[in-house]
Coordinates of C-alpha atoms and ligand atoms in Angstrom, one line a residue:
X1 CA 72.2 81.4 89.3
X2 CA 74.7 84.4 89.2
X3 CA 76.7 84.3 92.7
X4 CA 77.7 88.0 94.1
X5 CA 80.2 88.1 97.1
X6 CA 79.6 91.6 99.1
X7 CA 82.6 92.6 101.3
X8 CA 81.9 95.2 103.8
X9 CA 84.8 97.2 105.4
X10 CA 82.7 100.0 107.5
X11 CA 82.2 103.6 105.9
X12 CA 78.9 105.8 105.9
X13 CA 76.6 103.5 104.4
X14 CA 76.8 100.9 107.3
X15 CA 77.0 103.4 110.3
X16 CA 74.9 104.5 113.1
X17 CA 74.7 107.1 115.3
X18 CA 76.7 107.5 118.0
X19 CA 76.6 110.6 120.7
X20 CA 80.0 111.5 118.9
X21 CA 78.9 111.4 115.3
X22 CA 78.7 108.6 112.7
X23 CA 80.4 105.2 113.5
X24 CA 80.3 102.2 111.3
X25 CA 78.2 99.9 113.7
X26 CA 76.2 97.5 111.5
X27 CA 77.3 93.9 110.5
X28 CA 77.2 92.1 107.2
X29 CA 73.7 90.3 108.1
X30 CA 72.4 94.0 109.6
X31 CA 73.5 95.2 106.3
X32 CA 72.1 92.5 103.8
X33 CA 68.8 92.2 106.0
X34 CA 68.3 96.3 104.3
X35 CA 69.1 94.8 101.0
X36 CA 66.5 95.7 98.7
X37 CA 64.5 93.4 97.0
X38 CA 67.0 91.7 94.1
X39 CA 66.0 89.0 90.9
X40 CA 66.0 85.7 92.5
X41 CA 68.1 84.5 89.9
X42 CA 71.3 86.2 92.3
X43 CA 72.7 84.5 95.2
X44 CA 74.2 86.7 97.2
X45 CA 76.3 86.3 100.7
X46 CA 78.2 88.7 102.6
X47 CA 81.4 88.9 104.6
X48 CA 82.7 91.6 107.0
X49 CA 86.3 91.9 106.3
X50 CA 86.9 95.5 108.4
X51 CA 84.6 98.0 110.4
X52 CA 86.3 101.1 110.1
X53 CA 85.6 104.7 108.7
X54 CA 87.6 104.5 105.1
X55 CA 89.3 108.0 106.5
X56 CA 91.4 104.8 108.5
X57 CA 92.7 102.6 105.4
X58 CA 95.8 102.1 105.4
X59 CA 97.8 99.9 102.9
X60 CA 97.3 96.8 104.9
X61 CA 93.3 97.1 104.3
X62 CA 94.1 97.2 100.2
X63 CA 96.2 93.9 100.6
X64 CA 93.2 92.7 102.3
X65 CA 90.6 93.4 99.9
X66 CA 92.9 92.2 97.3
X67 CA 93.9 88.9 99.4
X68 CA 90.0 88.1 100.1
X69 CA 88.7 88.6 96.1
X70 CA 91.4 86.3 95.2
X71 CA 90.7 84.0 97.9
X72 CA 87.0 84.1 96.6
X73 CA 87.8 84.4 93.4
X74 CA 86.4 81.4 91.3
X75 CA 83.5 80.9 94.1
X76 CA 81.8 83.9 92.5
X77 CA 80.6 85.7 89.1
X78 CA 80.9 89.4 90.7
X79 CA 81.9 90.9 93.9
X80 CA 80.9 94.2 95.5
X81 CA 83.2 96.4 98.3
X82 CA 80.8 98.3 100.8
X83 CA 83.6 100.9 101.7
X84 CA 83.5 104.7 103.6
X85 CA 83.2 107.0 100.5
X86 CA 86.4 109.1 101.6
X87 CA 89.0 107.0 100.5
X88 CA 87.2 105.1 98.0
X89 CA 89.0 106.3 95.1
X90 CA 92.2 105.3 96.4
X91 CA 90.8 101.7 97.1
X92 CA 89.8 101.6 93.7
X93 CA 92.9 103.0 92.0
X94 CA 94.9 100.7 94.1
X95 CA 92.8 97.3 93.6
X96 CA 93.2 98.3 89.8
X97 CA 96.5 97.4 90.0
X98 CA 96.3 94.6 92.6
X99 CA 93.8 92.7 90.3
X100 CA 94.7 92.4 86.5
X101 CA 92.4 91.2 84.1
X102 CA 89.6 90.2 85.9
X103 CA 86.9 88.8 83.9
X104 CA 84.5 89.6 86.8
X105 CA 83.5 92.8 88.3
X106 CA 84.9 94.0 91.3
X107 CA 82.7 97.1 92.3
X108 CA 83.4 99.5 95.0
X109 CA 80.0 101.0 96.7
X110 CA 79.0 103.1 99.8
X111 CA 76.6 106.3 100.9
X112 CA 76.3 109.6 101.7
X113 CA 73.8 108.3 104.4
X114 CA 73.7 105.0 106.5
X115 CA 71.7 102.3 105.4
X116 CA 69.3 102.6 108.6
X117 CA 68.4 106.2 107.8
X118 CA 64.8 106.9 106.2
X119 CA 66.5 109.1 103.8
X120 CA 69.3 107.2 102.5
X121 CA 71.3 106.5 99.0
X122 CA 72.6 103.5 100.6
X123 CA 70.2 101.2 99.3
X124 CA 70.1 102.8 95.3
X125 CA 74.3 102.5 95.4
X126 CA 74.0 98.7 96.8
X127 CA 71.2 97.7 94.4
X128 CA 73.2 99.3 91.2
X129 CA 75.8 97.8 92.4
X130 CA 74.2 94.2 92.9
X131 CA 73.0 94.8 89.3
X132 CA 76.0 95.9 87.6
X133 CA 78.4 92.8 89.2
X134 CA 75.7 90.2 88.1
X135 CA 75.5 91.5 84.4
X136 CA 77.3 89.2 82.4
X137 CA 79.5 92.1 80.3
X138 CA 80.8 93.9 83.5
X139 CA 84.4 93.2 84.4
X140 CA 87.5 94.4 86.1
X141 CA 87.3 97.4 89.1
X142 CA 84.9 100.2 89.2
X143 CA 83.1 102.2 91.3
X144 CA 79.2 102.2 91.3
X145 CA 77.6 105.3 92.4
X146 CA 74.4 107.4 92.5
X147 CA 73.7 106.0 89.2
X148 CA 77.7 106.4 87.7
X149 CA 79.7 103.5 86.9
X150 CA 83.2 105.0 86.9
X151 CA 86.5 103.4 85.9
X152 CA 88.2 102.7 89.3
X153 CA 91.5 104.4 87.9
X154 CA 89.1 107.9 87.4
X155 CA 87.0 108.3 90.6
X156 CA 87.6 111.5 92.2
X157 CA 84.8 112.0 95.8
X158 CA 84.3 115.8 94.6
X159 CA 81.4 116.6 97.2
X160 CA 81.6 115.8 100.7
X161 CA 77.7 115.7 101.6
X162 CA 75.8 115.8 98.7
X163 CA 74.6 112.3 96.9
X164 CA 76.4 112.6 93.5
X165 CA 79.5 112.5 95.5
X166 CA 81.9 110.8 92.8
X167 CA 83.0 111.9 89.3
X168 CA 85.1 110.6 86.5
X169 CA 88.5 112.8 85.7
X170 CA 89.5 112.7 82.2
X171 CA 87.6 110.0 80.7
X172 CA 83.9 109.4 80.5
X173 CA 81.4 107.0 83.0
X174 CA 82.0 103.3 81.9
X175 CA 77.6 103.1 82.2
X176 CA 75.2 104.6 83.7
X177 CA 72.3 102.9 85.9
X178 CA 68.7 103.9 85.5
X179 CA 65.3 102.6 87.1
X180 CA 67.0 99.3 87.3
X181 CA 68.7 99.5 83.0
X182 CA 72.3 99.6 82.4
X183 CA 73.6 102.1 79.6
X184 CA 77.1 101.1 78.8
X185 CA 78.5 104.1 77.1
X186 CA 82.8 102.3 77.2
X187 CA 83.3 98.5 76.7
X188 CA 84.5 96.6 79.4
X189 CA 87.3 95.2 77.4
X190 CA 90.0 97.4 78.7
X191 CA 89.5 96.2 81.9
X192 CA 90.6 92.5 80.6
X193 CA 92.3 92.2 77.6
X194 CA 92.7 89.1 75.4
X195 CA 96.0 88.0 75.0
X196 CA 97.2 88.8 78.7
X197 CA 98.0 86.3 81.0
X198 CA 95.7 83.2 79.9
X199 CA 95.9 79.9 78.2
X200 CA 94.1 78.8 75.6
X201 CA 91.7 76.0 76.0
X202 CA 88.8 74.6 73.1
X203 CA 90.1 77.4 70.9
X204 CA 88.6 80.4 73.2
X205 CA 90.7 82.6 74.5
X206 CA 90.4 81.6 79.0
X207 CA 91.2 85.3 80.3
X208 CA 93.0 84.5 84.3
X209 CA 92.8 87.4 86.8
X210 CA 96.5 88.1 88.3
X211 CA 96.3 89.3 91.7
X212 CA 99.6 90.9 93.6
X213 CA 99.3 91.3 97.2
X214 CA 102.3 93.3 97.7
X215 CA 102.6 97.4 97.2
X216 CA 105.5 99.8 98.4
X217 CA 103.2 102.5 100.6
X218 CA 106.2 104.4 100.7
X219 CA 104.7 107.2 98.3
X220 CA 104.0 110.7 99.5
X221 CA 101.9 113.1 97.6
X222 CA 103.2 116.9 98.1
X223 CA 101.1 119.1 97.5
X224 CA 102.2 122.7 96.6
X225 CA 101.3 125.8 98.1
X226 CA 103.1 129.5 97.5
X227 CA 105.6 129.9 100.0
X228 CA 106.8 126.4 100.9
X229 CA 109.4 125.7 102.9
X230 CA 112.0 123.9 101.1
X231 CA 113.3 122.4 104.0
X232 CA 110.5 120.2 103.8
X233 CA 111.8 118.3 100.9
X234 CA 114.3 116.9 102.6
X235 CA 112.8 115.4 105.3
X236 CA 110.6 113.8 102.7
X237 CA 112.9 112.6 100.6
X238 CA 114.7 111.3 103.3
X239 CA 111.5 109.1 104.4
X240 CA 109.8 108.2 100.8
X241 CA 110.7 106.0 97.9
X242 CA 108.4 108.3 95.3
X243 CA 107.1 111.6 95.6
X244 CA 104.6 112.8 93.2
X245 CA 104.0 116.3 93.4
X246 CA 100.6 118.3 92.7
X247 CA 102.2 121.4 90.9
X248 CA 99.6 124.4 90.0
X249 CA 98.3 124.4 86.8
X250 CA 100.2 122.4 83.6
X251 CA 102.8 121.8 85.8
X252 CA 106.3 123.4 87.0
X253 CA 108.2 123.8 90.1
X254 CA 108.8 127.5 92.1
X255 CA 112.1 129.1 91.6
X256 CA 111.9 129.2 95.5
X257 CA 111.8 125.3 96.1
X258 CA 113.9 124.4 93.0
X259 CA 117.6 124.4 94.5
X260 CA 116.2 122.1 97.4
X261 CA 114.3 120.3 95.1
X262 CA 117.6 119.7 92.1
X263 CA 119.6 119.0 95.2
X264 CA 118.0 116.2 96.4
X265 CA 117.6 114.5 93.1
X266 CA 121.2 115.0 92.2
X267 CA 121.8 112.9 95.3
X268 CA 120.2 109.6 93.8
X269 CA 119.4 107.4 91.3
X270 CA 115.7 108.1 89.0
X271 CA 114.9 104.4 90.2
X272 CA 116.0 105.0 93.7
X273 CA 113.6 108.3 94.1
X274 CA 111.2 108.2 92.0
X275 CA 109.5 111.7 91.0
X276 CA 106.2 112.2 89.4
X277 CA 104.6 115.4 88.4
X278 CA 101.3 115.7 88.9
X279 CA 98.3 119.1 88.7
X280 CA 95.9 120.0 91.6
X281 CA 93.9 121.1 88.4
X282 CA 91.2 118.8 88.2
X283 CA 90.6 117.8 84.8
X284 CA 92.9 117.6 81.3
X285 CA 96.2 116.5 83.2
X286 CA 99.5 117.8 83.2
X287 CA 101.7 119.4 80.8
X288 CA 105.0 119.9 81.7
X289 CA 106.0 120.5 78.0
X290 CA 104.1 123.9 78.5
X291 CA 105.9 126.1 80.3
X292 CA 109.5 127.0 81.0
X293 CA 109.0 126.3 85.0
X294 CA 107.9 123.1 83.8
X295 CA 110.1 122.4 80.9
X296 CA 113.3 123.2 83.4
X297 CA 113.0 120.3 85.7
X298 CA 112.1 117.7 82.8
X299 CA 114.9 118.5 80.9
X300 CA 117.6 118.5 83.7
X301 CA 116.4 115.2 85.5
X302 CA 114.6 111.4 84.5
X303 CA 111.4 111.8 86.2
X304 CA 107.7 110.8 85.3
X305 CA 104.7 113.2 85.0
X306 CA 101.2 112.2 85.0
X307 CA 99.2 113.9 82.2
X308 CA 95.8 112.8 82.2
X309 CA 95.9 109.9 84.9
X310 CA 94.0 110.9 88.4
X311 CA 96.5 111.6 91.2
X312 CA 94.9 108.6 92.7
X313 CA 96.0 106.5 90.1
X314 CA 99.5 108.2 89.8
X315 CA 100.3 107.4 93.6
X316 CA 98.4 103.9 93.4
X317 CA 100.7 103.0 90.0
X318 CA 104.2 103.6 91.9
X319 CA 102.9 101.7 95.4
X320 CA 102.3 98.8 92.5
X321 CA 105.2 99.3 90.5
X322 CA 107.7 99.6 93.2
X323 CA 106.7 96.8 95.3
X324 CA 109.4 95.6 92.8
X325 CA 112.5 97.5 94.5
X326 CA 115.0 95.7 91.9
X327 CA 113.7 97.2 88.3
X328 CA 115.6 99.7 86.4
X329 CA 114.7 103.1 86.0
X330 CA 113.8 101.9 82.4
X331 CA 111.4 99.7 83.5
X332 CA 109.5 101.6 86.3
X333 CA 109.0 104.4 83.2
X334 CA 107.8 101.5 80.8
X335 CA 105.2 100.3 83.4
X336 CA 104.1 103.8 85.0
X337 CA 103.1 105.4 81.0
X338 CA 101.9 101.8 79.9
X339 CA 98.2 101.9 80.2
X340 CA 96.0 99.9 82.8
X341 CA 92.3 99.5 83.1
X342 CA 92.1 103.0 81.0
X343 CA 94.4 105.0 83.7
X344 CA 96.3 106.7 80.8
X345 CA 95.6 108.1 77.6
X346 CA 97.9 109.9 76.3
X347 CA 101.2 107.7 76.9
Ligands
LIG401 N1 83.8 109.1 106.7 C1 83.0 108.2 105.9 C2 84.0 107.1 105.4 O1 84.7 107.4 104.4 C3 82.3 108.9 104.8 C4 81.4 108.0 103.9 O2 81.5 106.8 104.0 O3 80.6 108.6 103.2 O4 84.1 106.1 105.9

């Protein structure tokens, strides 16, 4: 019997209708009592952990999800996250961090449409989902939806209504799921490799999940517009420990926000603010290298830019990394450019 855990935390696919618009209102046994039929070779039970619109997360809700698999962890094969498809790709980026090599699948569902509506994709995403956590080769975090199994480290919610709401930037689906068959198109093994934290036992290889349970939410994501203020940066980097900022195109920084911008950074230390380019460009990265707006403030300061990782992924890295505030600059760059569950490809 293969044992699935679902978690529920609120979002589209379990809310009703309210006079003021879509609320989450159903509980975990509301929720599982829609559940499509599934093999009776699965077990599954469900736990609400939070009943909020994902548009609330907050940090604390990640350390929650990431406290309860680990709490859960050897009771179960697979687990599945019912969560509010607005933030989803932030949970997912950030659990990718929070659990390591995970020989098990931790999948991240939802809807574009509650559960209880006659219309729904609520109950396709939850079934993939159930399927894709009980198959024996899944592992590590992803997202499972309308019919895309997408790295959790990739997912980008690029339509707000329509039911293919996710997509994978810069790297291709991990599977797809058809009429109940899974097509894996990427192995798995990324996700947990040999040789990581694990002891040997009987000559296999025994892969152990590693769970942290502490980020630094202290990480602001700026994006740019023409004509900012630069009086803005200050304030910000008065209040953050990392900025990464969404520059146009291949990356570079305005002649208008650069003083404001080299001033600030002159002021500390690379590992006491950390800055990391990023592109509002969805796909093929950043490339600083490029151009000489870029090329200026690479070459006058340490800072880290994030090429083909999501912006997700980029801000979800440093909350990880610098939960650690003693590491040197050295170290923060090691970690952000060396590559987790597929988040970066051209380190
Ligand atoms: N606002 C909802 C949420 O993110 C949207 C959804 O779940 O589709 O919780």
């Amino acid at each position: 019997m293969t044992r699935i855990l679902i978690l529920t935390t609120g979002g589209t696919i379990a809310s009703v209708q309210s006079p003021d618009g879509l609320v989450p209102g159903i509980t975990g046994e509301q929720l599982l009592a829609y559940l499509p039929q599934i093999g009776p070779d699965i077990d599954i039970e469900i736990r609400s952990l939070f009943h909020i619109d994902s548009t609330d997360m907050q940090p604390e809700h990640w350390v929650g999800m990431a406290e309860a698999i680990r709490d859960h962890y050897d009771s179960y094969d697979g687990f599945v996250i019912c969560h509010g498809t607005d933030t989803m790709a932030y949970t997912a980026a950030v659990l990718s961090y929070l659990i390591r090599d995970s020989e098990k699948p931790i999948v991240l569902t939802g809807a574009q449409r509650p559960i209880g509506f006659e219309i729904t994709d609520a109950k396709s995403n939850l079934q993939d989902s159930i399927l894709y956590a009980a198959d024996s080769r899944s592992r590590g975090v992803q997202i499972v939806f309308a019919g895309k199994v997408i790295a959790g480290t990739r997912a980008r919610k690029v339509r707000s209504m329509s039911y293919a709401a996710f997509a994978s930037i810069n790297l291709p689906e991990i599977a797809l799921i058809n009429n109940g068959q899974i097509v894996r198109y990427l192995t798995d093994e990324a996700f947990c490799k040999p040789g990581g934290s694990g002891s040997t036992s009987g000559g296999a290889y025994q892969r152990q999940a590693s769970f942290c349970t502490e980020i630094d939410p202290n990480v602001f994501l700026l994006k740019l517009t023409p004509g900012m203020k630069p009086d803005l940066l200050r304030e910000i980097f008065r209040l953050y420990d990392a900025i990464v900022i969404e520059s146009f195109g291949a990356g570079g920084i305005p002649q208008s926000l650069e003083q404001t911008l080299f001033e600030e950074l002159r002021k500390y230390r690379p590992e006491e603010k950390v800055l990391a380019m990023t592109t509002q460009v969805t796909y093929e990265g950043s490339h600083l290298e490029t151009y000489e707006v870029g090329r200026r403030i690479a070459d006058a300061f340490q800072i880290l830019e994030a090429r083909d990782m999501t912006l997700e992924a980029a801000m979800a890295k440093l909350m990880w990394i610098l939960a650690d505030r003693d590491q040197s600059w050295e170290e923060i760059r090691r970690r952000f450019y060396e590559p987790v569950a597929l988040d970066i490809l051209t380190a």
